[in-house]
mmCIF file of N, CA and C in Angstrom:
data_model
loop_
_atom_site.group_PDB
_atom_site.id
_atom_site.type_symbol
_atom_site.label_atom_id
_atom_site.label_comp_id
_atom_site.label_asym_id
_atom_site.label_seq_id
_atom_site.Cartn_x
_atom_site.Cartn_y
_atom_site.Cartn_z
ATOM 1 N N UNK A 1 -61.940 11.679 11.148
ATOM 2 C CA UNK A 1 -61.006 11.068 12.081
ATOM 3 C C UNK A 1 -61.273 9.561 12.137
ATOM 4 N N UNK A 2 -60.262 8.767 11.858
ATOM 5 C CA UNK A 2 -60.390 7.319 11.908
ATOM 6 C C UNK A 2 -60.137 6.852 13.337
ATOM 7 N N UNK A 3 -60.980 5.940 13.818
ATOM 8 C CA UNK A 3 -60.799 5.379 15.154
ATOM 9 C C UNK A 3 -60.793 3.865 15.081
ATOM 10 N N UNK A 4 -59.980 3.281 15.949
ATOM 11 C CA UNK A 4 -59.881 1.827 16.064
ATOM 12 C C UNK A 4 -60.231 1.441 17.501
ATOM 13 N N UNK A 5 -61.155 0.492 17.668
ATOM 14 C CA UNK A 5 -61.542 0.051 19.001
ATOM 15 C C UNK A 5 -61.354 -1.458 19.088
ATOM 16 N N UNK A 6 -60.296 -1.852 19.800
ATOM 17 C CA UNK A 6 -59.938 -3.263 19.928
ATOM 18 C C UNK A 6 -60.567 -3.863 21.184
ATOM 19 N N UNK A 7 -60.870 -5.158 21.123
ATOM 20 C CA UNK A 7 -61.420 -5.872 22.279
ATOM 21 C C UNK A 7 -61.120 -7.354 22.142
ATOM 22 N N UNK A 8 -61.355 -8.086 23.243
ATOM 23 C CA UNK A 8 -61.232 -9.527 23.197
ATOM 24 C C UNK A 8 -60.009 -10.110 23.883
ATOM 25 N N UNK A 9 -59.126 -9.251 24.355
ATOM 26 C CA UNK A 9 -57.936 -9.754 25.029
ATOM 27 C C UNK A 9 -58.245 -10.326 26.393
ATOM 28 N N UNK A 10 -57.212 -10.866 27.048
ATOM 29 C CA UNK A 10 -57.399 -11.420 28.370
ATOM 30 C C UNK A 10 -56.226 -12.279 28.776
ATOM 31 N N UNK A 11 -56.423 -12.985 29.877
ATOM 32 C CA UNK A 11 -55.409 -13.913 30.390
ATOM 33 C C UNK A 11 -55.775 -15.322 29.959
ATOM 34 N N UNK A 12 -54.829 -16.017 29.369
ATOM 35 C CA UNK A 12 -55.087 -17.371 28.881
ATOM 36 C C UNK A 12 -53.862 -18.229 29.153
ATOM 37 N N UNK A 13 -54.087 -19.510 29.359
ATOM 38 C CA UNK A 13 -52.969 -20.435 29.591
ATOM 39 C C UNK A 13 -52.294 -20.784 28.274
ATOM 40 N N UNK A 14 -51.038 -21.177 28.321
ATOM 41 C CA UNK A 14 -50.359 -21.631 27.107
ATOM 42 C C UNK A 14 -51.161 -22.739 26.426
ATOM 43 N N UNK A 15 -51.258 -22.662 25.123
ATOM 44 C CA UNK A 15 -52.050 -23.604 24.350
ATOM 45 C C UNK A 15 -53.492 -23.183 24.154
ATOM 46 N N UNK A 16 -53.908 -22.120 24.845
ATOM 47 C CA UNK A 16 -55.278 -21.651 24.741
ATOM 48 C C UNK A 16 -55.534 -20.791 23.519
ATOM 49 N N UNK A 17 -56.761 -20.281 23.440
ATOM 50 C CA UNK A 17 -57.182 -19.492 22.283
ATOM 51 C C UNK A 17 -57.880 -18.213 22.727
ATOM 52 N N UNK A 18 -57.792 -17.210 21.872
ATOM 53 C CA UNK A 18 -58.534 -15.974 22.039
ATOM 54 C C UNK A 18 -58.928 -15.466 20.659
ATOM 55 N N UNK A 19 -60.009 -14.695 20.627
ATOM 56 C CA UNK A 19 -60.421 -14.050 19.394
ATOM 57 C C UNK A 19 -60.525 -12.549 19.631
ATOM 58 N N UNK A 20 -59.704 -11.813 18.943
ATOM 59 C CA UNK A 20 -59.711 -10.361 19.053
ATOM 60 C C UNK A 20 -60.608 -9.753 17.978
ATOM 61 N N UNK A 21 -61.221 -8.622 18.325
ATOM 62 C CA UNK A 21 -62.048 -7.883 17.369
ATOM 63 C C UNK A 21 -61.600 -6.431 17.342
ATOM 64 N N UNK A 22 -61.779 -5.799 16.214
ATOM 65 C CA UNK A 22 -61.460 -4.375 16.092
ATOM 66 C C UNK A 22 -62.502 -3.733 15.195
ATOM 67 N N UNK A 23 -63.232 -2.785 15.756
ATOM 68 C CA UNK A 23 -64.208 -2.024 14.987
ATOM 69 C C UNK A 23 -63.539 -0.741 14.509
ATOM 70 N N UNK A 24 -63.700 -0.454 13.225
ATOM 71 C CA UNK A 24 -63.007 0.683 12.614
ATOM 72 C C UNK A 24 -64.035 1.694 12.119
ATOM 73 N N UNK A 25 -63.880 2.933 12.560
ATOM 74 C CA UNK A 25 -64.791 3.989 12.110
ATOM 75 C C UNK A 25 -64.172 4.663 10.888
ATOM 76 N N UNK A 26 -64.375 4.039 9.746
ATOM 77 C CA UNK A 26 -63.819 4.553 8.489
ATOM 78 C C UNK A 26 -64.755 4.120 7.369
ATOM 79 N N UNK A 27 -65.311 5.088 6.684
ATOM 80 C CA UNK A 27 -66.269 4.766 5.624
ATOM 81 C C UNK A 27 -65.611 4.038 4.449
ATOM 82 N N UNK A 28 -64.298 4.098 4.381
ATOM 83 C CA UNK A 28 -63.562 3.438 3.304
ATOM 84 C C UNK A 28 -63.058 2.059 3.717
ATOM 85 N N UNK A 29 -63.533 1.546 4.861
ATOM 86 C CA UNK A 29 -62.997 0.313 5.431
ATOM 87 C C UNK A 29 -62.939 -0.819 4.408
ATOM 88 N N UNK A 30 -63.973 -0.997 3.632
ATOM 89 C CA UNK A 30 -64.082 -2.172 2.764
ATOM 90 C C UNK A 30 -63.027 -2.204 1.659
ATOM 91 N N UNK A 31 -62.358 -1.087 1.399
ATOM 92 C CA UNK A 31 -61.368 -1.060 0.317
ATOM 93 C C UNK A 31 -59.953 -0.836 0.846
ATOM 94 N N UNK A 32 -59.792 -0.981 2.155
ATOM 95 C CA UNK A 32 -58.496 -0.718 2.784
ATOM 96 C C UNK A 32 -57.938 -1.997 3.387
ATOM 97 N N UNK A 33 -56.648 -2.238 3.175
ATOM 98 C CA UNK A 33 -55.984 -3.349 3.839
ATOM 99 C C UNK A 33 -55.876 -3.064 5.326
ATOM 100 N N UNK A 34 -56.064 -4.092 6.131
ATOM 101 C CA UNK A 34 -56.018 -3.942 7.588
ATOM 102 C C UNK A 34 -54.965 -4.859 8.177
ATOM 103 N N UNK A 35 -54.461 -4.473 9.349
ATOM 104 C CA UNK A 35 -53.446 -5.288 10.005
ATOM 105 C C UNK A 35 -53.662 -5.361 11.503
ATOM 106 N N UNK A 36 -53.168 -6.421 12.065
ATOM 107 C CA UNK A 36 -53.055 -6.552 13.526
ATOM 108 C C UNK A 36 -51.575 -6.422 13.877
ATOM 109 N N UNK A 37 -51.324 -5.641 14.903
ATOM 110 C CA UNK A 37 -49.973 -5.383 15.359
ATOM 111 C C UNK A 37 -49.909 -5.712 16.858
ATOM 112 N N UNK A 38 -48.701 -5.923 17.362
ATOM 113 C CA UNK A 38 -48.564 -6.123 18.801
ATOM 114 C C UNK A 38 -47.277 -5.477 19.298
ATOM 115 N N UNK A 39 -47.330 -5.119 20.574
ATOM 116 C CA UNK A 39 -46.150 -4.542 21.216
ATOM 117 C C UNK A 39 -45.977 -5.161 22.584
ATOM 118 N N UNK A 40 -44.872 -5.861 22.745
ATOM 119 C CA UNK A 40 -44.527 -6.463 24.025
ATOM 120 C C UNK A 40 -43.688 -5.471 24.829
ATOM 121 N N UNK A 41 -43.659 -5.619 26.143
ATOM 122 C CA UNK A 41 -42.885 -4.690 26.977
ATOM 123 C C UNK A 41 -41.427 -4.623 26.539
ATOM 124 N N UNK A 42 -40.935 -3.409 26.348
ATOM 125 C CA UNK A 42 -39.546 -3.213 25.975
ATOM 126 C C UNK A 42 -39.224 -3.512 24.529
ATOM 127 N N UNK A 43 -40.251 -3.786 23.723
ATOM 128 C CA UNK A 43 -40.013 -4.118 22.319
ATOM 129 C C UNK A 43 -40.771 -3.159 21.410
ATOM 130 N N UNK A 44 -40.360 -3.114 20.160
ATOM 131 C CA UNK A 44 -41.049 -2.280 19.191
ATOM 132 C C UNK A 44 -42.339 -2.949 18.735
ATOM 133 N N UNK A 45 -43.262 -2.131 18.310
ATOM 134 C CA UNK A 45 -44.503 -2.658 17.745
ATOM 135 C C UNK A 45 -44.185 -3.402 16.458
ATOM 136 N N UNK A 46 -44.834 -4.560 16.269
ATOM 137 C CA UNK A 46 -44.578 -5.364 15.078
ATOM 138 C C UNK A 46 -45.885 -5.784 14.430
ATOM 139 N N UNK A 47 -45.821 -5.974 13.125
ATOM 140 C CA UNK A 47 -46.976 -6.458 12.374
ATOM 141 C C UNK A 47 -47.114 -7.959 12.584
ATOM 142 N N UNK A 48 -48.306 -8.381 12.948
ATOM 143 C CA UNK A 48 -48.585 -9.796 13.190
ATOM 144 C C UNK A 48 -49.266 -10.430 11.982
ATOM 145 N N UNK A 49 -50.261 -9.737 11.453
ATOM 146 C CA UNK A 49 -51.028 -10.285 10.334
ATOM 147 C C UNK A 49 -51.686 -9.135 9.583
ATOM 148 N N UNK A 50 -51.900 -9.325 8.307
ATOM 149 C CA UNK A 50 -52.599 -8.328 7.528
ATOM 150 C C UNK A 50 -53.516 -8.994 6.523
ATOM 151 N N UNK A 51 -54.538 -8.240 6.103
ATOM 152 C CA UNK A 51 -55.510 -8.767 5.144
ATOM 153 C C UNK A 51 -55.873 -7.647 4.185
ATOM 154 N N UNK A 52 -55.841 -7.945 2.902
ATOM 155 C CA UNK A 52 -56.200 -6.950 1.902
ATOM 156 C C UNK A 52 -57.706 -6.796 1.823
ATOM 157 N N UNK A 53 -58.161 -5.803 1.074
ATOM 158 C CA UNK A 53 -59.601 -5.617 0.935
ATOM 159 C C UNK A 53 -60.222 -6.823 0.248
ATOM 160 N N UNK A 54 -59.420 -7.540 -0.536
ATOM 161 C CA UNK A 54 -59.930 -8.710 -1.239
ATOM 162 C C UNK A 54 -59.818 -10.005 -0.467
ATOM 163 N N UNK A 55 -59.199 -9.941 0.728
ATOM 164 C CA UNK A 55 -59.130 -11.128 1.564
ATOM 165 C C UNK A 55 -57.807 -11.880 1.530
ATOM 166 N N UNK A 56 -56.837 -11.393 0.788
ATOM 167 C CA UNK A 56 -55.516 -12.021 0.806
ATOM 168 C C UNK A 56 -54.842 -11.736 2.137
ATOM 169 N N UNK A 57 -54.256 -12.776 2.735
ATOM 170 C CA UNK A 57 -53.675 -12.623 4.071
ATOM 171 C C UNK A 57 -52.165 -12.848 4.058
ATOM 172 N N UNK A 58 -51.540 -12.295 5.083
ATOM 173 C CA UNK A 58 -50.098 -12.457 5.253
ATOM 174 C C UNK A 58 -49.813 -12.464 6.748
ATOM 175 N N UNK A 59 -48.858 -13.300 7.175
ATOM 176 C CA UNK A 59 -48.583 -13.470 8.601
ATOM 177 C C UNK A 59 -47.101 -13.385 8.904
ATOM 178 N N UNK A 60 -46.801 -12.915 10.100
ATOM 179 C CA UNK A 60 -45.435 -12.996 10.593
ATOM 180 C C UNK A 60 -45.084 -14.463 10.798
ATOM 181 N N UNK A 61 -43.832 -14.807 10.574
ATOM 182 C CA UNK A 61 -43.425 -16.204 10.713
ATOM 183 C C UNK A 61 -43.731 -16.755 12.105
ATOM 184 N N UNK A 62 -43.655 -15.916 13.109
ATOM 185 C CA UNK A 62 -43.830 -16.367 14.490
ATOM 186 C C UNK A 62 -45.262 -16.813 14.797
ATOM 187 N N UNK A 63 -46.231 -16.408 13.971
ATOM 188 C CA UNK A 63 -47.627 -16.764 14.243
ATOM 189 C C UNK A 63 -48.243 -17.596 13.132
ATOM 190 N N UNK A 64 -47.505 -17.831 12.079
ATOM 191 C CA UNK A 64 -48.044 -18.566 10.927
ATOM 192 C C UNK A 64 -48.499 -19.945 11.359
ATOM 193 N N UNK A 65 -49.714 -20.305 10.949
ATOM 194 C CA UNK A 65 -50.266 -21.600 11.305
ATOM 195 C C UNK A 65 -51.025 -21.607 12.619
ATOM 196 N N UNK A 66 -50.891 -20.531 13.395
ATOM 197 C CA UNK A 66 -51.590 -20.444 14.689
ATOM 198 C C UNK A 66 -52.633 -19.334 14.713
ATOM 199 N N UNK A 67 -52.375 -18.246 14.002
ATOM 200 C CA UNK A 67 -53.276 -17.095 13.990
ATOM 201 C C UNK A 67 -53.982 -17.000 12.642
ATOM 202 N N UNK A 68 -55.213 -16.512 12.669
ATOM 203 C CA UNK A 68 -55.978 -16.290 11.447
ATOM 204 C C UNK A 68 -56.633 -14.922 11.493
ATOM 205 N N UNK A 69 -56.357 -14.106 10.486
ATOM 206 C CA UNK A 69 -56.989 -12.796 10.377
ATOM 207 C C UNK A 69 -58.160 -12.889 9.412
ATOM 208 N N UNK A 70 -59.228 -12.179 9.737
ATOM 209 C CA UNK A 70 -60.393 -12.150 8.861
ATOM 210 C C UNK A 70 -61.079 -10.793 9.015
ATOM 211 N N UNK A 71 -62.036 -10.536 8.147
ATOM 212 C CA UNK A 71 -62.724 -9.249 8.203
ATOM 213 C C UNK A 71 -64.182 -9.410 7.805
ATOM 214 N N UNK A 72 -65.008 -8.525 8.330
ATOM 215 C CA UNK A 72 -66.414 -8.440 7.953
ATOM 216 C C UNK A 72 -66.654 -7.004 7.517
ATOM 217 N N UNK A 73 -66.695 -6.780 6.216
ATOM 218 C CA UNK A 73 -66.814 -5.412 5.712
ATOM 219 C C UNK A 73 -68.168 -4.781 6.050
ATOM 220 N N UNK A 74 -69.194 -5.613 6.204
ATOM 221 C CA UNK A 74 -70.520 -5.078 6.548
ATOM 222 C C UNK A 74 -70.537 -4.517 7.965
ATOM 223 N N UNK A 75 -69.617 -5.011 8.801
ATOM 224 C CA UNK A 75 -69.556 -4.555 10.195
ATOM 225 C C UNK A 75 -68.342 -3.679 10.475
ATOM 226 N N UNK A 76 -67.583 -3.351 9.437
ATOM 227 C CA UNK A 76 -66.361 -2.566 9.641
ATOM 228 C C UNK A 76 -65.486 -3.168 10.741
ATOM 229 N N UNK A 77 -65.341 -4.466 10.732
ATOM 230 C CA UNK A 77 -64.645 -5.169 11.803
ATOM 231 C C UNK A 77 -63.591 -6.116 11.235
ATOM 232 N N UNK A 78 -62.453 -6.140 11.897
ATOM 233 C CA UNK A 78 -61.400 -7.085 11.570
ATOM 234 C C UNK A 78 -61.148 -7.957 12.805
ATOM 235 N N UNK A 79 -60.872 -9.231 12.585
ATOM 236 C CA UNK A 79 -60.717 -10.192 13.665
ATOM 237 C C UNK A 79 -59.335 -10.833 13.626
ATOM 238 N N UNK A 80 -58.930 -11.332 14.787
ATOM 239 C CA UNK A 80 -57.714 -12.139 14.857
ATOM 240 C C UNK A 80 -58.004 -13.327 15.754
ATOM 241 N N UNK A 81 -58.096 -14.503 15.141
ATOM 242 C CA UNK A 81 -58.261 -15.736 15.890
ATOM 243 C C UNK A 81 -56.876 -16.253 16.233
ATOM 244 N N UNK A 82 -56.630 -16.423 17.525
ATOM 245 C CA UNK A 82 -55.308 -16.843 17.990
ATOM 246 C C UNK A 82 -55.437 -18.183 18.693
ATOM 247 N N UNK A 83 -54.791 -19.181 18.151
ATOM 248 C CA UNK A 83 -54.801 -20.527 18.723
ATOM 249 C C UNK A 83 -53.395 -20.921 19.153
ATOM 250 N N UNK A 84 -53.307 -21.958 19.965
ATOM 251 C CA UNK A 84 -52.007 -22.471 20.427
ATOM 252 C C UNK A 84 -51.126 -21.343 20.952
ATOM 253 N N UNK A 85 -51.698 -20.533 21.805
ATOM 254 C CA UNK A 85 -50.975 -19.362 22.293
ATOM 255 C C UNK A 85 -49.772 -19.749 23.134
ATOM 256 N N UNK A 86 -48.725 -18.926 23.021
ATOM 257 C CA UNK A 86 -47.472 -19.141 23.736
ATOM 258 C C UNK A 86 -47.185 -17.934 24.634
ATOM 259 N N UNK A 87 -46.387 -18.124 25.661
ATOM 260 C CA UNK A 87 -46.038 -16.974 26.512
ATOM 261 C C UNK A 87 -45.445 -15.808 25.722
ATOM 262 N N UNK A 88 -44.713 -16.104 24.667
ATOM 263 C CA UNK A 88 -44.113 -15.028 23.877
ATOM 264 C C UNK A 88 -45.126 -14.252 23.044
ATOM 265 N N UNK A 89 -46.376 -14.682 23.033
ATOM 266 C CA UNK A 89 -47.431 -13.917 22.366
ATOM 267 C C UNK A 89 -47.973 -12.803 23.271
ATOM 268 N N UNK A 90 -47.532 -12.795 24.522
ATOM 269 C CA UNK A 90 -47.981 -11.772 25.457
ATOM 270 C C UNK A 90 -47.599 -10.384 24.952
ATOM 271 N N UNK A 91 -48.593 -9.510 24.828
ATOM 272 C CA UNK A 91 -48.376 -8.164 24.285
ATOM 273 C C UNK A 91 -49.701 -7.410 24.297
ATOM 274 N N UNK A 92 -49.620 -6.133 23.994
ATOM 275 C CA UNK A 92 -50.815 -5.355 23.685
ATOM 276 C C UNK A 92 -51.012 -5.433 22.175
ATOM 277 N N UNK A 93 -52.217 -5.791 21.784
ATOM 278 C CA UNK A 93 -52.539 -5.977 20.373
ATOM 279 C C UNK A 93 -53.370 -4.795 19.870
ATOM 280 N N UNK A 94 -52.988 -4.323 18.697
ATOM 281 C CA UNK A 94 -53.643 -3.172 18.072
ATOM 282 C C UNK A 94 -54.034 -3.522 16.641
ATOM 283 N N UNK A 95 -55.050 -2.862 16.148
ATOM 284 C CA UNK A 95 -55.322 -2.933 14.715
ATOM 285 C C UNK A 95 -55.077 -1.552 14.105
ATOM 286 N N UNK A 96 -54.801 -1.544 12.838
ATOM 287 C CA UNK A 96 -54.574 -0.317 12.091
ATOM 288 C C UNK A 96 -54.584 -0.693 10.619
ATOM 289 N N UNK A 97 -54.385 0.277 9.760
ATOM 290 C CA UNK A 97 -54.286 -0.053 8.342
ATOM 291 C C UNK A 97 -53.099 -0.986 8.107
ATOM 292 N N UNK A 98 -53.179 -1.817 7.089
ATOM 293 C CA UNK A 98 -52.023 -2.555 6.645
ATOM 294 C C UNK A 98 -51.149 -1.634 5.810
ATOM 295 N N UNK A 99 -49.839 -1.886 5.738
ATOM 296 C CA UNK A 99 -48.969 -0.994 4.984
ATOM 297 C C UNK A 99 -48.726 0.306 5.730
ATOM 298 N N UNK A 100 -49.122 1.404 5.156
ATOM 299 C CA UNK A 100 -48.966 2.709 5.804
ATOM 300 C C UNK A 100 -50.066 2.886 6.853
ATOM 301 N N UNK A 101 -49.642 2.944 8.112
ATOM 302 C CA UNK A 101 -50.630 3.001 9.191
ATOM 303 C C UNK A 101 -51.183 4.412 9.378
ATOM 304 N N UNK A 102 -52.377 4.459 9.931
ATOM 305 C CA UNK A 102 -52.980 5.726 10.350
ATOM 306 C C UNK A 102 -52.183 6.226 11.548
ATOM 307 N N UNK A 103 -51.899 7.504 11.652
ATOM 308 C CA UNK A 103 -51.023 7.990 12.730
ATOM 309 C C UNK A 103 -51.577 7.845 14.143
ATOM 310 N N UNK A 104 -52.898 7.777 14.262
ATOM 311 C CA UNK A 104 -53.507 7.656 15.579
ATOM 312 C C UNK A 104 -53.903 6.201 15.816
ATOM 313 N N UNK A 105 -53.493 5.649 16.971
ATOM 314 C CA UNK A 105 -53.777 4.260 17.295
ATOM 315 C C UNK A 105 -54.862 4.166 18.367
ATOM 316 N N UNK A 106 -55.519 3.012 18.417
ATOM 317 C CA UNK A 106 -56.486 2.763 19.465
ATOM 318 C C UNK A 106 -55.792 2.448 20.778
ATOM 319 N N UNK A 107 -56.594 2.064 21.762
ATOM 320 C CA UNK A 107 -56.034 1.772 23.083
ATOM 321 C C UNK A 107 -55.409 0.379 23.143
ATOM 322 N N UNK A 108 -55.734 -0.449 22.169
ATOM 323 C CA UNK A 108 -55.212 -1.812 22.152
ATOM 324 C C UNK A 108 -55.945 -2.704 23.135
ATOM 325 N N UNK A 109 -55.623 -3.984 23.070
ATOM 326 C CA UNK A 109 -56.197 -4.959 24.003
ATOM 327 C C UNK A 109 -55.066 -5.863 24.487
ATOM 328 N N UNK A 110 -54.999 -6.045 25.800
ATOM 329 C CA UNK A 110 -53.897 -6.798 26.404
ATOM 330 C C UNK A 110 -54.148 -8.299 26.287
ATOM 331 N N UNK A 111 -53.155 -9.003 25.802
ATOM 332 C CA UNK A 111 -53.166 -10.465 25.771
ATOM 333 C C UNK A 111 -52.017 -10.956 26.635
ATOM 334 N N UNK A 112 -52.354 -11.756 27.623
ATOM 335 C CA UNK A 112 -51.345 -12.323 28.518
ATOM 336 C C UNK A 112 -51.473 -13.833 28.498
ATOM 337 N N UNK A 113 -50.367 -14.490 28.149
ATOM 338 C CA UNK A 113 -50.331 -15.952 28.079
ATOM 339 C C UNK A 113 -49.430 -16.447 29.203
ATOM 340 N N UNK A 114 -50.050 -17.065 30.173
ATOM 341 C CA UNK A 114 -49.299 -17.479 31.352
ATOM 342 C C UNK A 114 -50.041 -18.591 32.076
ATOM 343 N N UNK A 115 -49.263 -19.477 32.687
ATOM 344 C CA UNK A 115 -49.864 -20.530 33.495
ATOM 345 C C UNK A 115 -49.937 -20.112 34.957
#
């Protein structure tokens, strides 16, 4: 059973920064593409950023230049550094596989951007 445990969210003012972490219980972590997703109230879950096992990254246009995804294969952890946060970034953030997601999701971590 694969599990995702996200952390690092919180309340931040516009223009602020947060760093999210996700620990993944999967022995195959180092060879699997990973993604960060978010779901805002009343909206569908969307892919924010993804990183291949080799470190190639891809971002949604809405976060390009502000967010950075990275991974530490020795720690089975994927990160999302979020800078220049905007109110529209407010959402619950989740990690999961990139591409075809694992059917079971973690609890997510709430990010609220507000003054």
